[in-house]
Tab-separated table of C-alpha atoms in Angstrom:
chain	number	residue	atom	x	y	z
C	253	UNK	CA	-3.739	15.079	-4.981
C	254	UNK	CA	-0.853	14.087	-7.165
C	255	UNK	CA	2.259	11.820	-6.860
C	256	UNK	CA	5.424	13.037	-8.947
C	257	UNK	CA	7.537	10.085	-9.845
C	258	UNK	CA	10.459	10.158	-11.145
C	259	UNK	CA	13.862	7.220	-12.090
C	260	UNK	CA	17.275	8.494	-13.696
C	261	UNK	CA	16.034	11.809	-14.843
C	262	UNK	CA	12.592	10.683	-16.100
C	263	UNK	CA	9.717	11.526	-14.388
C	264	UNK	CA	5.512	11.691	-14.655
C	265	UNK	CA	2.830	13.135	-12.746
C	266	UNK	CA	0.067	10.745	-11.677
C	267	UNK	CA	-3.186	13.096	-10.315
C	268	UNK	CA	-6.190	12.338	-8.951
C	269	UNK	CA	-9.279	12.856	-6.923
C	270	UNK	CA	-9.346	10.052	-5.627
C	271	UNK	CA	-6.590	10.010	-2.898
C	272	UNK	CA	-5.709	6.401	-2.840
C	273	UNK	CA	-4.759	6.463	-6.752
C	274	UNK	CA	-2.128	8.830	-5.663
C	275	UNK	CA	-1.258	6.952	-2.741
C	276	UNK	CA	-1.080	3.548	-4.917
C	277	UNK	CA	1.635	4.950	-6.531
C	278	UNK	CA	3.622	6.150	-4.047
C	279	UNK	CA	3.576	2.878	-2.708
C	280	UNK	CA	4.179	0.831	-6.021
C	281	UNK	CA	7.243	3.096	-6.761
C	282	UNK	CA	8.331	4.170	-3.859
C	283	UNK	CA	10.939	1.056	-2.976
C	284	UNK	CA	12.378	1.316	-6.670
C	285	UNK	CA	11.768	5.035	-7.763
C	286	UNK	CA	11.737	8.143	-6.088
C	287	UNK	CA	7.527	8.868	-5.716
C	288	UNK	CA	6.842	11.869	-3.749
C	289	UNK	CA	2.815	12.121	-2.472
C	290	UNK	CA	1.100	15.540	-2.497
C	291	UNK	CA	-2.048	16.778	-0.994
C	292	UNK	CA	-2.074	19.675	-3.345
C	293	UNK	CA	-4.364	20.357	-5.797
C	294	UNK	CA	-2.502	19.561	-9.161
C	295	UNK	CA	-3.426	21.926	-12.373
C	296	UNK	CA	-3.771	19.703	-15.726
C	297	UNK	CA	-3.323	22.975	-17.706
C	298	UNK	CA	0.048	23.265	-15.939
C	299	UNK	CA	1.627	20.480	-16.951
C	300	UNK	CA	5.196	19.530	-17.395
C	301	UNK	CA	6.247	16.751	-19.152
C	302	UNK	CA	4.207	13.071	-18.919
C	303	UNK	CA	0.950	13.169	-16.800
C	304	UNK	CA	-1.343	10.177	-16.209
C	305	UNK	CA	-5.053	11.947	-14.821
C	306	UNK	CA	-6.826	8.941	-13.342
C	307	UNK	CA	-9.996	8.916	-11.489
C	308	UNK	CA	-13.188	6.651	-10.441
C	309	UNK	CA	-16.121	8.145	-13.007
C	310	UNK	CA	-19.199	5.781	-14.173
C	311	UNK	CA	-20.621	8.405	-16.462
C	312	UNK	CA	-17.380	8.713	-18.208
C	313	UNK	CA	-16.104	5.353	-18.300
C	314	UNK	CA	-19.937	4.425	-19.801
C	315	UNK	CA	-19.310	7.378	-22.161
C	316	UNK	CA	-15.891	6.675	-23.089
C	317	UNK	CA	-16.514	2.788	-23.801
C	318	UNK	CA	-19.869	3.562	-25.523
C	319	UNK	CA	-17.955	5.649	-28.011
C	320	UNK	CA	-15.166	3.011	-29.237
C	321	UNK	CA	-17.910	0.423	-29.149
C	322	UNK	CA	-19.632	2.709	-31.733
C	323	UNK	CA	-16.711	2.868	-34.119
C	324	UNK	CA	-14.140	0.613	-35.812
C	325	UNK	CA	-12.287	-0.535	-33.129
C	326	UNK	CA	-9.065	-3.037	-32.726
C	327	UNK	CA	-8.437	-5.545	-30.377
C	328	UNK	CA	-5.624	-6.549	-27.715
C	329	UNK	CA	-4.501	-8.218	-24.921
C	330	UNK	CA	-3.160	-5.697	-22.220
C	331	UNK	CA	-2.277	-6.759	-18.995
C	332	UNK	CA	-4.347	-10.217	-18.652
C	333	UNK	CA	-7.861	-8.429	-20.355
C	334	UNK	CA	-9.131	-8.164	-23.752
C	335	UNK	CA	-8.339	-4.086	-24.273
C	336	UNK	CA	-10.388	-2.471	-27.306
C	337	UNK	CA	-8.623	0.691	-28.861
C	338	UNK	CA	-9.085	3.233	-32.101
C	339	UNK	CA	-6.817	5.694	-33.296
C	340	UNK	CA	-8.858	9.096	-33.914
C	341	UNK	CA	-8.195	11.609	-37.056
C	342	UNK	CA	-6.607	13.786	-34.307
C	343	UNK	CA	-3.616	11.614	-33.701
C	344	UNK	CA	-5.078	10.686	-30.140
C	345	UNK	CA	-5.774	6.917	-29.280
C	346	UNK	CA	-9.193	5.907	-27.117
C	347	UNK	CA	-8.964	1.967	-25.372
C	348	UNK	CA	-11.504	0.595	-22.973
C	349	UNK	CA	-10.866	-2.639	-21.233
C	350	UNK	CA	-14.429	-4.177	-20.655
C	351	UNK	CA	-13.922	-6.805	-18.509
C	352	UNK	CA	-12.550	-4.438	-15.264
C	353	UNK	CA	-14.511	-1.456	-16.242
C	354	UNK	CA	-11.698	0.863	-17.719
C	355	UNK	CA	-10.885	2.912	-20.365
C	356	UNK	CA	-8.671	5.508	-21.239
C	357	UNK	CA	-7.679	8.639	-23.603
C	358	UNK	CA	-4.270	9.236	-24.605
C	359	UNK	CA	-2.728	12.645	-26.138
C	360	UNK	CA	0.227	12.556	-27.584
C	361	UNK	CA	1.101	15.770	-27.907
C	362	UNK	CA	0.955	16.925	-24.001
C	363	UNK	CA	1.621	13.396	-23.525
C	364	UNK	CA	-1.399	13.163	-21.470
C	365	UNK	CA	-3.494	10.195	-20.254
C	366	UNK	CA	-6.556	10.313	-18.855
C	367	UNK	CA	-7.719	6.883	-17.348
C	368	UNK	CA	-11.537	6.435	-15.800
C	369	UNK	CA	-12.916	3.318	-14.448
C	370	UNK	CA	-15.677	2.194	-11.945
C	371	UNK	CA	-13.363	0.675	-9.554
C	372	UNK	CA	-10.610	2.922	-6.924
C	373	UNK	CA	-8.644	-0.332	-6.683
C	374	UNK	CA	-8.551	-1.488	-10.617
C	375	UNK	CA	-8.306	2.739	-11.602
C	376	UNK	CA	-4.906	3.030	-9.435
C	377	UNK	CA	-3.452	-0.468	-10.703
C	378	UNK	CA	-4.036	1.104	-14.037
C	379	UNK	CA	-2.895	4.768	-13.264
C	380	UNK	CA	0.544	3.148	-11.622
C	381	UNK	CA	1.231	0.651	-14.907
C	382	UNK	CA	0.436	3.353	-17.544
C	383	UNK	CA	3.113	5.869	-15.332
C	384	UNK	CA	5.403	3.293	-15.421
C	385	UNK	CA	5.412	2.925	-19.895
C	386	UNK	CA	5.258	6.595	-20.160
C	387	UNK	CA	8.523	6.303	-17.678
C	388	UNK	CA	10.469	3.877	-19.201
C	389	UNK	CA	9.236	5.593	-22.370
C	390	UNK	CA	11.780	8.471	-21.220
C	391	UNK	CA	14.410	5.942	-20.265
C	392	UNK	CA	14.248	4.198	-23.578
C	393	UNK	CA	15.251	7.590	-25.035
C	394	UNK	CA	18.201	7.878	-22.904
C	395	UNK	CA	19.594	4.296	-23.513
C	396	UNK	CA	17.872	1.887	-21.624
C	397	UNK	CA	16.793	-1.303	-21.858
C	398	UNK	CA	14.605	-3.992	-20.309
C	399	UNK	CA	16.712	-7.088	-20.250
C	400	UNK	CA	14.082	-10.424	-18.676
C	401	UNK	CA	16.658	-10.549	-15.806
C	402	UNK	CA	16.912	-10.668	-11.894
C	403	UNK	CA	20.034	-9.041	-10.077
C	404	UNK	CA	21.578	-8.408	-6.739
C	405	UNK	CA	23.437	-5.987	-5.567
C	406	UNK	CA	26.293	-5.794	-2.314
C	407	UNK	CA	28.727	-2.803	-1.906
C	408	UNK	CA	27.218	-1.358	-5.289
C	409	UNK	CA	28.166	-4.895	-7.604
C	410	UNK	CA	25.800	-6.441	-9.089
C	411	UNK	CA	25.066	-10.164	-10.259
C	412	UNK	CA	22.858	-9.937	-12.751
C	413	UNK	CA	20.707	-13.538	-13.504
C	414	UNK	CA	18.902	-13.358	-16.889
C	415	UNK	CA	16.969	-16.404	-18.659
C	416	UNK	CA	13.390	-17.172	-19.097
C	417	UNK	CA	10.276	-17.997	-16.710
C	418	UNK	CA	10.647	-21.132	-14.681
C	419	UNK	CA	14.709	-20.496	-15.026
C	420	UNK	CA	15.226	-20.115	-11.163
C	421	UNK	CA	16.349	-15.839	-11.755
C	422	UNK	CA	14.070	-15.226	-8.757
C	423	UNK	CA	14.983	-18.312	-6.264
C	424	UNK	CA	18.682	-17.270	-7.053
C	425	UNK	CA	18.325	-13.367	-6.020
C	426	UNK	CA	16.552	-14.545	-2.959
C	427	UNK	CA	19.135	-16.802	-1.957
C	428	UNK	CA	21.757	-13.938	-2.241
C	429	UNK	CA	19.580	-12.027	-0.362
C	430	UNK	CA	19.758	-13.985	1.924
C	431	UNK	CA	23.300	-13.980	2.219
C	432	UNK	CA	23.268	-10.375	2.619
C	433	UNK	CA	22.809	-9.050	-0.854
C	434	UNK	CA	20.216	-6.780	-1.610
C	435	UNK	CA	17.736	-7.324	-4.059
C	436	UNK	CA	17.399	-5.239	-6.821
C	437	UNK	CA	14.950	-6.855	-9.590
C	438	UNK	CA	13.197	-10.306	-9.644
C	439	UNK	CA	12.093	-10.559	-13.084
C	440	UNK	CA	12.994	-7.512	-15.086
C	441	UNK	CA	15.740	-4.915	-14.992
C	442	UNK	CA	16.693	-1.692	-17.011
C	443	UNK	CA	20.024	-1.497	-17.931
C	444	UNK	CA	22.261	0.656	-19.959
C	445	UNK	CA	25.867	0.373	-20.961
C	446	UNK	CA	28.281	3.320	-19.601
C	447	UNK	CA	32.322	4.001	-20.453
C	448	UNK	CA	32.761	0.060	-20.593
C	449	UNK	CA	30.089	-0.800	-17.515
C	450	UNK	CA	26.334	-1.951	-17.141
C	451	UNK	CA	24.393	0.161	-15.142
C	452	UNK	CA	21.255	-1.141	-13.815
C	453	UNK	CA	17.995	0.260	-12.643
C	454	UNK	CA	14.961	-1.693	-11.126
C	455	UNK	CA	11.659	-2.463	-13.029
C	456	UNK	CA	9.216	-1.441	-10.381
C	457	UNK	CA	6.247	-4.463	-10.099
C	458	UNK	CA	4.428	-6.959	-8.449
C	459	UNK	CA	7.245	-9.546	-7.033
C	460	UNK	CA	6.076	-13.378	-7.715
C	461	UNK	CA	7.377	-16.027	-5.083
C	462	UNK	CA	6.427	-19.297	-5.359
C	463	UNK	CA	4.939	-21.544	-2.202
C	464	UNK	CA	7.288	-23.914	-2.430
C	465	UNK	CA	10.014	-21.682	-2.657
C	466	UNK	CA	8.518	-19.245	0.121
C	467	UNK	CA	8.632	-22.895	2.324
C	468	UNK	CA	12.326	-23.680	0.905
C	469	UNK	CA	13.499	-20.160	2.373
C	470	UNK	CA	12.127	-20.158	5.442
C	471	UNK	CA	9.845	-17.222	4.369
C	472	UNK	CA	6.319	-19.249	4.374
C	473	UNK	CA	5.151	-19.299	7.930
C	474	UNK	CA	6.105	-15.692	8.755
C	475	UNK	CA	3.803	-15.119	5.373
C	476	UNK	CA	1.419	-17.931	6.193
C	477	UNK	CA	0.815	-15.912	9.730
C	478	UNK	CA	0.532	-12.312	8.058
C	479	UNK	CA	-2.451	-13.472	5.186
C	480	UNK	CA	-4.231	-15.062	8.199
C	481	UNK	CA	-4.037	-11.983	10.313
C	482	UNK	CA	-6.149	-9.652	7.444
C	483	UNK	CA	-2.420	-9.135	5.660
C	484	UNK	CA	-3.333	-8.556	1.556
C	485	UNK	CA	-1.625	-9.408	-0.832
C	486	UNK	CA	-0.914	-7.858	-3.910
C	487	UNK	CA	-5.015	-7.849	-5.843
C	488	UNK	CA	-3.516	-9.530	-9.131
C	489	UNK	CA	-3.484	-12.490	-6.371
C	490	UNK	CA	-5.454	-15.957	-7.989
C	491	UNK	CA	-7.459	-17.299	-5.290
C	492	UNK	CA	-6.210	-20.674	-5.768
C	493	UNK	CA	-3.083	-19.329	-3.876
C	494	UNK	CA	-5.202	-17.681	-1.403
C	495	UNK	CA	-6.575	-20.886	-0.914
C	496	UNK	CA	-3.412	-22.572	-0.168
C	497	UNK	CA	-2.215	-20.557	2.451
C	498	UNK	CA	-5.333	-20.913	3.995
C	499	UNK	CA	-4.968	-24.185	4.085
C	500	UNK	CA	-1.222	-24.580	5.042
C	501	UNK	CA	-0.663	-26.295	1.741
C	502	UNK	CA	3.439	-25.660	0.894
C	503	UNK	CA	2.630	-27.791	-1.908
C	504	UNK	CA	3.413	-25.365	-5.529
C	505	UNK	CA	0.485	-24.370	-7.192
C	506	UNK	CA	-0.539	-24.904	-10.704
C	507	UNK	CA	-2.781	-24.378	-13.262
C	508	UNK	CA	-1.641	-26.272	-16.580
C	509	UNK	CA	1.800	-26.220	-17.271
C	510	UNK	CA	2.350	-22.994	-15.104
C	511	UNK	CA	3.073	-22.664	-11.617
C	512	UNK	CA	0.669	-19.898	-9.923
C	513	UNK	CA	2.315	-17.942	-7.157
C	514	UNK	CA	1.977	-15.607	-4.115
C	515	UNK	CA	1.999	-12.009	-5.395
C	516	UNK	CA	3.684	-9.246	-3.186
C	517	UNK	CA	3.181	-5.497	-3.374
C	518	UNK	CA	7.039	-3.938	-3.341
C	519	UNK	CA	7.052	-2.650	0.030
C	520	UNK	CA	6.345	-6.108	1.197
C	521	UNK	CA	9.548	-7.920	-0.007
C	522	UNK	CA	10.963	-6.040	3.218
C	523	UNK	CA	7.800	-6.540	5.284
C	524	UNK	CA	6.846	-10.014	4.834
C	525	UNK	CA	9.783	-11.372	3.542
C	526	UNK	CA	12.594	-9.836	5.416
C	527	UNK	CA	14.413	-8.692	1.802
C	528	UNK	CA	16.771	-5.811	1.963
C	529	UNK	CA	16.243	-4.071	-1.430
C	530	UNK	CA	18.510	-1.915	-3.646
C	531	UNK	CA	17.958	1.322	-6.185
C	532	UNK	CA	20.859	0.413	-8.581
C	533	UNK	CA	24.145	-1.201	-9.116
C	534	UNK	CA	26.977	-1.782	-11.535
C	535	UNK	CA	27.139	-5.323	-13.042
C	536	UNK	CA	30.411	-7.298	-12.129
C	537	UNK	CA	29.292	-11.126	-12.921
C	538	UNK	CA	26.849	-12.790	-14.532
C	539	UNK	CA	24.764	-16.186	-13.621
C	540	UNK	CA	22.624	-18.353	-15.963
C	541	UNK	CA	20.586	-20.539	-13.584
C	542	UNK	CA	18.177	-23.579	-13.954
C	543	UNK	CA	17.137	-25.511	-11.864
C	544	UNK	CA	17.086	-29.729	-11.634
C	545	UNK	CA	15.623	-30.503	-8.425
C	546	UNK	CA	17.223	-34.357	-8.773
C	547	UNK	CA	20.913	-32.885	-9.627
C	548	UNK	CA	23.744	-31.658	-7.042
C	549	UNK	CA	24.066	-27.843	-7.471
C	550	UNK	CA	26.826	-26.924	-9.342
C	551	UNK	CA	28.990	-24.642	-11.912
C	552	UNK	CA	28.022	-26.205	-15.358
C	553	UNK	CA	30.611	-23.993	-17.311
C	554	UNK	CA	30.836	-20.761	-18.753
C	555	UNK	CA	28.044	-19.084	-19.090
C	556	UNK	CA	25.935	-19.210	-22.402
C	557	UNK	CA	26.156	-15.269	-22.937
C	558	UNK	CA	23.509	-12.483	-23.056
C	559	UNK	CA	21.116	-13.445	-26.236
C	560	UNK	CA	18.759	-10.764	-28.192
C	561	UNK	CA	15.999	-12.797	-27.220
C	562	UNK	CA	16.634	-12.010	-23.623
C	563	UNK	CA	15.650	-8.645	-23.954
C	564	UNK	CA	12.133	-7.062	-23.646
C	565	UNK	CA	11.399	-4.396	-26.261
C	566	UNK	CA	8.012	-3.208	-27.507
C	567	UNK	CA	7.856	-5.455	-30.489
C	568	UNK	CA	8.307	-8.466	-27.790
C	569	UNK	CA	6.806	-7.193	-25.029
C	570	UNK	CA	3.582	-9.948	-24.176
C	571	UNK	CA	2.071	-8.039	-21.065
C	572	UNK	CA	2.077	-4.830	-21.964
C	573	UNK	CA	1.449	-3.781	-25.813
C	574	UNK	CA	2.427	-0.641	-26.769
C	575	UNK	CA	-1.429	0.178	-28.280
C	576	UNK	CA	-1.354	3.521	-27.136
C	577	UNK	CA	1.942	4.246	-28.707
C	578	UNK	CA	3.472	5.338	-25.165
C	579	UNK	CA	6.872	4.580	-25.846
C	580	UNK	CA	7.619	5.462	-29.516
C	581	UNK	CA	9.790	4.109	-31.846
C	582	UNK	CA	13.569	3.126	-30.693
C	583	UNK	CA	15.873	3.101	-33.867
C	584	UNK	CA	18.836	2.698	-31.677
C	585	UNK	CA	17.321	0.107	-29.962
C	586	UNK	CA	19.195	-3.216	-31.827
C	587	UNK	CA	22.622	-1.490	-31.492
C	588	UNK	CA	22.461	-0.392	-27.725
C	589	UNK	CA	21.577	-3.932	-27.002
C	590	UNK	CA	24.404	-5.649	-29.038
C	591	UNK	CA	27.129	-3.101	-27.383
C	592	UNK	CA	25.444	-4.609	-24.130
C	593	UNK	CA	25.528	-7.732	-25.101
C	594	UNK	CA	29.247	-7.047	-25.918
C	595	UNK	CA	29.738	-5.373	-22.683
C	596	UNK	CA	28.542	-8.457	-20.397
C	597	UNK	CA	30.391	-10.719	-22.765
C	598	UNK	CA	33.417	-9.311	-21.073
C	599	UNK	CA	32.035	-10.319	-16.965
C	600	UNK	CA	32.633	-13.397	-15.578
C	601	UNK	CA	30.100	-15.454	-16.249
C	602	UNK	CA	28.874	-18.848	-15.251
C	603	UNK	CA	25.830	-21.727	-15.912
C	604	UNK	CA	25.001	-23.236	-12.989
C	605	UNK	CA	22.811	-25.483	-11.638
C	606	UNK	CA	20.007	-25.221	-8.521
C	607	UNK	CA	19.435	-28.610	-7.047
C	608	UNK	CA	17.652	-29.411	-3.643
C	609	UNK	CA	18.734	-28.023	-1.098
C	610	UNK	CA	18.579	-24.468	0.081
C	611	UNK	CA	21.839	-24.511	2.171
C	612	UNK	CA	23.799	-26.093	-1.236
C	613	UNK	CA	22.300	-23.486	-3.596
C	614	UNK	CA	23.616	-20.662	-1.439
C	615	UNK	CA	27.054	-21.948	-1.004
C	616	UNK	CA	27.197	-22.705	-4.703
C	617	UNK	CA	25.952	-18.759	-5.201
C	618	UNK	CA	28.076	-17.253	-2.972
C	619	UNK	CA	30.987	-18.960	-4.371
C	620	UNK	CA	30.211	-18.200	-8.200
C	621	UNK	CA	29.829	-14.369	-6.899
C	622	UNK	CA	33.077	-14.111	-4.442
C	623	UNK	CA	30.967	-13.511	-1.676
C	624	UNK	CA	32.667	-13.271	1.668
């Protein structure tokens, strides 16, 4: 079985035979991405262009491991594990990530990877994030770029909402949502500028909602009612969430100084949360949110302007290291992002405010935006 996936021209080939790993990625992609699911039997030696080969296999995975563990190895932190990689004489890289029984083999030259674990569900996580690098490995050679953003989108326009974590980027595209917008990135978007305009792309992932946001949107009880009747969430889930809903708790969750949130697959922002969703748009405004929960919402001026450091490259990318060398080397890189930067300069742009107040927020969102 294989999955063909494919986003502006880019595409890779995720094959397995295990059927859900195929079927985990049509699902993960398939709201953002075009991801077309195929019973057919896939030939490796036929190949065109990236292909991620991912499979459950304890002799190989023991194999696989044993063999960095043998040899000079490096160390990494790759997607919330400890990941343990070499680079070989032959240009190809080996990684094993202990602690969820995985490891993989990466060939440059086919740009082929070839993932084995002992679990179906942690081998098809891993076969859908991998995709997505080699992916946005192709984009990054036609222009893109990640910017650490949310954005809606109505009639093709698009707000886009950058800052950091805890800003208030995903309470604000939910609240345009729910105004009729559709959403078209919570955390992360691609975008690239074209003949004077932003074009943007979704960053296909897990979508991260808050409880007491779910509660302040009206969203928790219809989500509340779907976890109690055997609904899953996404499996990155911390049970301490789990726990909450379980309880009826609407109280936010948190674990140090960060807030620990429900976890939805993409298919479920429309499911469970009622969220119309988009596959691109054209930026027209821009919105610099955060959020004072004992202030009145408002417009606190123009906005502060696109900064380098909101953009996600390899050298700054946290959850995802480049160890495998997936993406390459982008030389153009610092000047497509200052012509962007340059580009958004020119939108309207505005710093606002989210106070209490679900009802306020929206009105102040919808007026910022022009919406009817």
């Amino acid at each position: 079985m294989h999955t063909r996936i494919s986003a502006a021209g880019r595409a890779v080939t995720v094959t397995s035979v295990t059927p859900a790993v195929c079927k985990w990625a049509a699902r993960y992609f398939g709201v953002s991405w075009d991801a077309t699911c195929s019973d057919g039997t896939y030939c490796l030696g036929a190949a065109h262009g990236p292909l991620v080969d991912a499979d459950v296999d304890a002799g190989a995975l023991s194999q696989l491991t044993r063999y960095i563990l043998d040899h000079p190895y490096r160390t990494a932190a790759h997607a919330g594990a400890a990941m343990l990689y070499r680079y070989d004489e032959d240009g190809t890289v080996s990684a094993a990530l202990p602690g969820l029984d995985l490891a993989c083999h990466y060939q440059p030259g086919p740009r082929q990877l070839h993932i084995v674990g002992g679990e179906e569900e942690v081998v098809a996580a891993a076969g859908a994030r991998f995709a997505r690098e080699m992916v946005r490995a192709g984009l990054q050679r036609d222009g893109w770029q990640i910017l650490c953003a949310a954005a809606a989108v109505r009639d093709g326009e698009a707000v886009l909402i950058p800052g950091p974590g805890g800003a208030g980027k995903t309470a604000c595209a939910l609240l345009l949502a729910g105004a009729g917008w559709r959403l078209l990135a919570h955390d992360r978007v691609f975008v690239r500028a074209e003949e004077g305009r932003v074009r943007l792309l979704p960053w296909p992932g897990a979508v991260s909602v808050g409880l007491g946001l779910l509660d302040a949107l009206g969203m928790y009880e219809g989500v509340r009612a779907r976890f109690l009747g055997g609904g899953r969430l996404h499996p990155a889930q911390r049970r301490e969430v789990t726990e909450a809903l379980s309880r009826g708790s609407r109280a936010p969750v948190r674990y140090g100084n960060r807030e620990l949130k429900a976890r939805f697959f993409p298919d479920q922002l429309r499911s469970w949360l009622g969220v119309e969703t988009a596959v691109e748009g054209w930026a027209t405004s821009v919105v610099f949110p955060r959020v004072a929960l004992d202030e009145v919402p408002g417009v606190l001026g123009a906005g502060r302007g696109v900064s380098r450091d909101d953009f996600v490259t390899a050298l700054t990318e946290d959850r995802y290291p480049d160890v495998l060398g997936l993406l390459g080397h982008d030389p153009d890189g610092p000047a497509r992002r200052e012509t962007l930067r340059s580009v958004l300069a020119g939108l309207p742009s505005y710093d606002i405010c989210l106070g209490q107040g679900t009802s306020a927020n929206t009105r102040l969102l919808t007026e910022v935006t022009g919406t009817p």
